[in-house]
Amino acid sequence: MSNKNRETLGSRLGFLLLSAGCAIGLGNVWRFPYVTGKYGGATFVLIYLVFLFILGLPVMVSEFAVGRASNRGVGRAFKELEPQGKKWHVYGNFAILGNYLLMMFYSVVAGWFLKYFWQMVRGELSGISSEQVGAAFDATLGDPRTLVFWMAIVIFIGFGTCFLGLKKGVERITKIMMSALFVIMIALAVYSAFLPGAFQGYKWYLMPDFGNAFKEGIWELFYAAMGQAFFTLSLGIGSMEIFGSYIGKDYSLTGESLRVIGLDTFVAIFSGLIIFPACSAFGVEPSSGPGLVFLSLPNVFNSMGAIPGRIFGTLFFLFMSFAALSTVIAVFENIVAFPMDKWNWSRKKSVAANFVLVTILSIPCALGMNVWKKVRILGLSIDGFEDFLVSQNLLPLGSLIFILFCSWKYGWGWDKFIAEVNTGKGVKFPSNKVIKFYIKFIAPVIIAVVFIAGYIDLFGK
């Protein structure tokens, strides 16, 4: 099953930071704070952490195990491991499709953060009114040339990194980017701690308020926490599996998964430690929704004064850009590896072909925010429909396939899965009957609930 010509990562740290970089994205630093704001702060965070452990961990371990055992990306992995005559490998094509769909709208949104970083560097958002801040964001979405330009920059950076190679490009640049992200994040959190009124933000964020949390309804709270835990790790479409295929067997996969989830959670929690004290200090409603980052926080930066606000704002959007780009690079590596594994393409040929393809495929999302704004698919905008296909369909269904493949005798099977997962030093995955029953039957039910509830949430109201 080994592939001697396959590239490998140069270090364990590279694997951890790459995997964490894939998980750490806009779901952590953009979606997590405003969803936390909507569902009552600390109560939501506690429930989210529970679901992260009982749902996210088994699926991540399964992805890493399939990758490491097969020594292939998701396009070939199931074929390598499945019993003869079984058709699990069919999902590999859908998983790769999910990576393309994800990048078709993610690259556009990532471009917003690069644009805002550039505007902060130039001081274009300094000293303007809240109405002008809103108008600036509307102008960004309304200008197709601007969106396509910044989208293209994101795609160029992502594939340019992949072009340099796994070790010299993807691993090295992600290490630099993630290290800088952690430093910037800690610096911003320290700065926020000394803002006047920051304590109230901490209290709201870190002290459970069950009355406020259940205001939206018990089911709404639990579904939101379950969904955030599930989607933040980018599981189900092989985005993690590819990095499992690049590592050796020195360490157990449970321990590695816990480290990746720990880094992902660290960034999500720290994002709140940056945003909520700042909101409290400058009177911004923390539950103000997705526009919190683009509409509310620039006003916060302006309230800090010209120079401090410009510095804080520049570092904040650099932090957001690094978070977005780390995911872009990781997913692009999965896309690039697909034809390399399946048809033995060279890395350069795969990068060149996919650069053109992803750029073309991403344009409809950018145009869907302005000139094609009236286009609706199932009542959704173009970007909303692409997000729906990935978030509500391929991620949960793919995660379901991974854990069933690893636990059922009709797939790879429990014994082979456990042997692979527990090879190497570190934390071992429990193999007792209770855990086996949970993985085979309970976890799939939870994932199915996420899948069905997504449809109810979208179409049932």
mmCIF file with all atom_site columns, N, CA and C in Angstrom, residues 201-233:
data_model
loop_
_atom_site.group_PDB
_atom_site.id
_atom_site.type_symbol
_atom_site.label_atom_id
_atom_site.label_alt_id
_atom_site.label_comp_id
_atom_site.label_asym_id
_atom_site.label_entity_id
_atom_site.label_seq_id
_atom_site.pdbx_PDB_ins_code
_atom_site.Cartn_x
_atom_site.Cartn_y
_atom_site.Cartn_z
_atom_site.occupancy
_atom_site.B_iso_or_equiv
_atom_site.pdbx_formal_charge
_atom_site.auth_seq_id
_atom_site.auth_comp_id
_atom_site.auth_asym_id
_atom_site.auth_atom_id
_atom_site.pdbx_PDB_model_num
ATOM 1  N N  . GLY A 1 201 ? -16.990 42.408 29.139 1.00 0.00 ? 201 GLY A N  1
ATOM 2  C CA . GLY A 1 201 ? -16.928 41.520 27.985 1.00 0.00 ? 201 GLY A CA 1
ATOM 3  C C  . GLY A 1 201 ? -16.500 40.116 28.374 1.00 0.00 ? 201 GLY A C  1
ATOM 4  N N  . TYR A 1 202 ? -15.496 40.036 29.275 1.00 0.00 ? 202 TYR A N  1
ATOM 5  C CA . TYR A 1 202 ? -15.067 38.726 29.760 1.00 0.00 ? 202 TYR A CA 1
ATOM 6  C C  . TYR A 1 202 ? -16.197 38.030 30.517 1.00 0.00 ? 202 TYR A C  1
ATOM 7  N N  . LYS A 1 203 ? -16.867 38.785 31.363 1.00 0.00 ? 203 LYS A N  1
ATOM 8  C CA . LYS A 1 203 ? -17.950 38.218 32.170 1.00 0.00 ? 203 LYS A CA 1
ATOM 9  C C  . LYS A 1 203 ? -19.030 37.631 31.273 1.00 0.00 ? 203 LYS A C  1
ATOM 10 N N  . TRP A 1 204 ? -19.404 38.405 30.254 1.00 0.00 ? 204 TRP A N  1
ATOM 11 C CA . TRP A 1 204 ? -20.458 37.953 29.334 1.00 0.00 ? 204 TRP A CA 1
ATOM 12 C C  . TRP A 1 204 ? -20.005 36.712 28.562 1.00 0.00 ? 204 TRP A C  1
ATOM 13 N N  . TYR A 1 205 ? -18.734 36.681 28.195 1.00 0.00 ? 205 TYR A N  1
ATOM 14 C CA . TYR A 1 205 ? -18.188 35.611 27.364 1.00 0.00 ? 205 TYR A CA 1
ATOM 15 C C  . TYR A 1 205 ? -17.891 34.339 28.159 1.00 0.00 ? 205 TYR A C  1
ATOM 16 N N  . LEU A 1 206 ? -17.396 34.494 29.394 1.00 0.00 ? 206 LEU A N  1
ATOM 17 C CA . LEU A 1 206 ? -16.875 33.358 30.141 1.00 0.00 ? 206 LEU A CA 1
ATOM 18 C C  . LEU A 1 206 ? -17.755 32.878 31.292 1.00 0.00 ? 206 LEU A C  1
ATOM 19 N N  . MET A 1 207 ? -18.753 33.681 31.702 1.00 0.00 ? 207 MET A N  1
ATOM 20 C CA . MET A 1 207 ? -19.646 33.277 32.794 1.00 0.00 ? 207 MET A CA 1
ATOM 21 C C  . MET A 1 207 ? -20.963 32.783 32.205 1.00 0.00 ? 207 MET A C  1
ATOM 22 N N  . PRO A 1 208 ? -21.324 31.509 32.436 1.00 0.00 ? 208 PRO A N  1
ATOM 23 C CA . PRO A 1 208 ? -22.566 30.983 31.858 1.00 0.00 ? 208 PRO A CA 1
ATOM 24 C C  . PRO A 1 208 ? -23.802 31.757 32.316 1.00 0.00 ? 208 PRO A C  1
ATOM 25 N N  . ASP A 1 209 ? -24.657 32.053 31.388 1.00 0.00 ? 209 ASP A N  1
ATOM 26 C CA . ASP A 1 209 ? -25.944 32.710 31.665 1.00 0.00 ? 209 ASP A CA 1
ATOM 27 C C  . ASP A 1 209 ? -27.026 31.863 30.989 1.00 0.00 ? 209 ASP A C  1
ATOM 28 N N  . PHE A 1 210 ? -27.541 30.886 31.741 1.00 0.00 ? 210 PHE A N  1
ATOM 29 C CA . PHE A 1 210 ? -28.450 29.917 31.139 1.00 0.00 ? 210 PHE A CA 1
ATOM 30 C C  . PHE A 1 210 ? -29.755 30.551 30.685 1.00 0.00 ? 210 PHE A C  1
ATOM 31 N N  . GLY A 1 211 ? -30.208 31.553 31.413 1.00 0.00 ? 211 GLY A N  1
ATOM 32 C CA . GLY A 1 211 ? -31.448 32.224 31.027 1.00 0.00 ? 211 GLY A CA 1
ATOM 33 C C  . GLY A 1 211 ? -31.347 32.861 29.652 1.00 0.00 ? 211 GLY A C  1
ATOM 34 N N  . ASN A 1 212 ? -30.242 33.563 29.419 1.00 0.00 ? 212 ASN A N  1
ATOM 35 C CA . ASN A 1 212 ? -30.030 34.223 28.133 1.00 0.00 ? 212 ASN A CA 1
ATOM 36 C C  . ASN A 1 212 ? -29.748 33.202 27.031 1.00 0.00 ? 212 ASN A C  1
ATOM 37 N N  . ALA A 1 213 ? -29.037 32.116 27.384 1.00 0.00 ? 213 ALA A N  1
ATOM 38 C CA . ALA A 1 213 ? -28.655 31.115 26.394 1.00 0.00 ? 213 ALA A CA 1
ATOM 39 C C  . ALA A 1 213 ? -29.864 30.411 25.796 1.00 0.00 ? 213 ALA A C  1
ATOM 40 N N  . PHE A 1 214 ? -30.865 30.133 26.644 1.00 0.00 ? 214 PHE A N  1
ATOM 41 C CA . PHE A 1 214 ? -32.027 29.377 26.180 1.00 0.00 ? 214 PHE A CA 1
ATOM 42 C C  . PHE A 1 214 ? -33.120 30.270 25.616 1.00 0.00 ? 214 PHE A C  1
ATOM 43 N N  . LYS A 1 215 ? -32.799 31.540 25.457 1.00 0.00 ? 215 LYS A N  1
ATOM 44 C CA . LYS A 1 215 ? -33.785 32.480 24.919 1.00 0.00 ? 215 LYS A CA 1
ATOM 45 C C  . LYS A 1 215 ? -34.230 32.071 23.524 1.00 0.00 ? 215 LYS A C  1
ATOM 46 N N  . GLU A 1 216 ? -33.317 31.512 22.745 1.00 0.00 ? 216 GLU A N  1
ATOM 47 C CA . GLU A 1 216 ? -33.630 31.081 21.385 1.00 0.00 ? 216 GLU A CA 1
ATOM 48 C C  . GLU A 1 216 ? -34.291 29.695 21.359 1.00 0.00 ? 216 GLU A C  1
ATOM 49 N N  . GLY A 1 217 ? -34.343 29.034 22.522 1.00 0.00 ? 217 GLY A N  1
ATOM 50 C CA . GLY A 1 217 ? -34.884 27.684 22.596 1.00 0.00 ? 217 GLY A CA 1
ATOM 51 C C  . GLY A 1 217 ? -33.776 26.668 22.840 1.00 0.00 ? 217 GLY A C  1
ATOM 52 N N  . ILE A 1 218 ? -34.105 25.615 23.608 1.00 0.00 ? 218 ILE A N  1
ATOM 53 C CA . ILE A 1 218 ? -33.105 24.609 23.957 1.00 0.00 ? 218 ILE A CA 1
ATOM 54 C C  . ILE A 1 218 ? -32.560 23.915 22.707 1.00 0.00 ? 218 ILE A C  1
ATOM 55 N N  . TRP A 1 219 ? -33.464 23.516 21.805 1.00 0.00 ? 219 TRP A N  1
ATOM 56 C CA . TRP A 1 219 ? -33.019 22.817 20.602 1.00 0.00 ? 219 TRP A CA 1
ATOM 57 C C  . TRP A 1 219 ? -32.127 23.711 19.754 1.00 0.00 ? 219 TRP A C  1
ATOM 58 N N  . GLU A 1 220 ? -32.508 24.972 19.615 1.00 0.00 ? 220 GLU A N  1
ATOM 59 C CA . GLU A 1 220 ? -31.709 25.906 18.810 1.00 0.00 ? 220 GLU A CA 1
ATOM 60 C C  . GLU A 1 220 ? -30.287 26.002 19.353 1.00 0.00 ? 220 GLU A C  1
ATOM 61 N N  . LEU A 1 221 ? -30.176 26.074 20.684 1.00 0.00 ? 221 LEU A N  1
ATOM 62 C CA . LEU A 1 221 ? -28.858 26.183 21.318 1.00 0.00 ? 221 LEU A CA 1
ATOM 63 C C  . LEU A 1 221 ? -28.017 24.943 21.041 1.00 0.00 ? 221 LEU A C  1
ATOM 64 N N  . PHE A 1 222 ? -28.612 23.759 21.255 1.00 0.00 ? 222 PHE A N  1
ATOM 65 C CA . PHE A 1 222 ? -27.853 22.526 21.089 1.00 0.00 ? 222 PHE A CA 1
ATOM 66 C C  . PHE A 1 222 ? -27.504 22.276 19.617 1.00 0.00 ? 222 PHE A C  1
ATOM 67 N N  . TYR A 1 223 ? -28.438 22.586 18.730 1.00 0.00 ? 223 TYR A N  1
ATOM 68 C CA . TYR A 1 223 ? -28.148 22.392 17.310 1.00 0.00 ? 223 TYR A CA 1
ATOM 69 C C  . TYR A 1 223 ? -27.038 23.329 16.853 1.00 0.00 ? 223 TYR A C  1
ATOM 70 N N  . ALA A 1 224 ? -27.081 24.579 17.320 1.00 0.00 ? 224 ALA A N  1
ATOM 71 C CA . ALA A 1 224 ? -26.045 25.553 16.942 1.00 0.00 ? 224 ALA A CA 1
ATOM 72 C C  . ALA A 1 224 ? -24.670 25.112 17.440 1.00 0.00 ? 224 ALA A C  1
ATOM 73 N N  . ALA A 1 225 ? -24.612 24.615 18.689 1.00 0.00 ? 225 ALA A N  1
ATOM 74 C CA . ALA A 1 225 ? -23.341 24.157 19.253 1.00 0.00 ? 225 ALA A CA 1
ATOM 75 C C  . ALA A 1 225 ? -22.840 22.913 18.522 1.00 0.00 ? 225 ALA A C  1
ATOM 76 N N  . MET A 1 226 ? -23.765 21.997 18.220 1.00 0.00 ? 226 MET A N  1
ATOM 77 C CA . MET A 1 226 ? -23.410 20.781 17.497 1.00 0.00 ? 226 MET A CA 1
ATOM 78 C C  . MET A 1 226 ? -22.897 21.118 16.102 1.00 0.00 ? 226 MET A C  1
ATOM 79 N N  . GLY A 1 227 ? -23.601 22.008 15.425 1.00 0.00 ? 227 GLY A N  1
ATOM 80 C CA . GLY A 1 227 ? -23.203 22.392 14.080 1.00 0.00 ? 227 GLY A CA 1
ATOM 81 C C  . GLY A 1 227 ? -21.856 23.089 14.046 1.00 0.00 ? 227 GLY A C  1
ATOM 82 N N  . GLN A 1 228 ? -21.614 23.998 15.005 1.00 0.00 ? 228 GLN A N  1
ATOM 83 C CA . GLN A 1 228 ? -20.340 24.710 15.048 1.00 0.00 ? 228 GLN A CA 1
ATOM 84 C C  . GLN A 1 228 ? -19.191 23.751 15.322 1.00 0.00 ? 228 GLN A C  1
ATOM 85 N N  . ALA A 1 229 ? -19.385 22.813 16.246 1.00 0.00 ? 229 ALA A N  1
ATOM 86 C CA . ALA A 1 229 ? -18.341 21.838 16.562 1.00 0.00 ? 229 ALA A CA 1
ATOM 87 C C  . ALA A 1 229 ? -18.035 20.968 15.359 1.00 0.00 ? 229 ALA A C  1
ATOM 88 N N  . PHE A 1 230 ? -19.073 20.658 14.611 1.00 0.00 ? 230 PHE A N  1
ATOM 89 C CA . PHE A 1 230 ? -18.935 19.757 13.470 1.00 0.00 ? 230 PHE A CA 1
ATOM 90 C C  . PHE A 1 230 ? -18.246 20.446 12.298 1.00 0.00 ? 230 PHE A C  1
ATOM 91 N N  . PHE A 1 231 ? -18.687 21.663 11.971 1.00 0.00 ? 231 PHE A N  1
ATOM 92 C CA . PHE A 1 231 ? -18.213 22.325 10.761 1.00 0.00 ? 231 PHE A CA 1
ATOM 93 C C  . PHE A 1 231 ? -16.878 23.040 10.939 1.00 0.00 ? 231 PHE A C  1
ATOM 94 N N  . THR A 1 232 ? -16.525 23.381 12.182 1.00 0.00 ? 232 THR A N  1
ATOM 95 C CA . THR A 1 232 ? -15.293 24.152 12.376 1.00 0.00 ? 232 THR A CA 1
ATOM 96 C C  . THR A 1 232 ? -14.049 23.359 11.989 1.00 0.00 ? 232 THR A C  1
ATOM 97 N N  . LEU A 1 233 ? -14.135 22.025 12.038 1.00 0.00 ? 233 LEU A N  1
ATOM 98 C CA . LEU A 1 233 ? -12.964 21.197 11.771 1.00 0.00 ? 233 LEU A CA 1
ATOM 99 C C  . LEU A 1 233 ? -12.818 20.796 10.306 1.00 0.00 ? 233 LEU A C  1
#
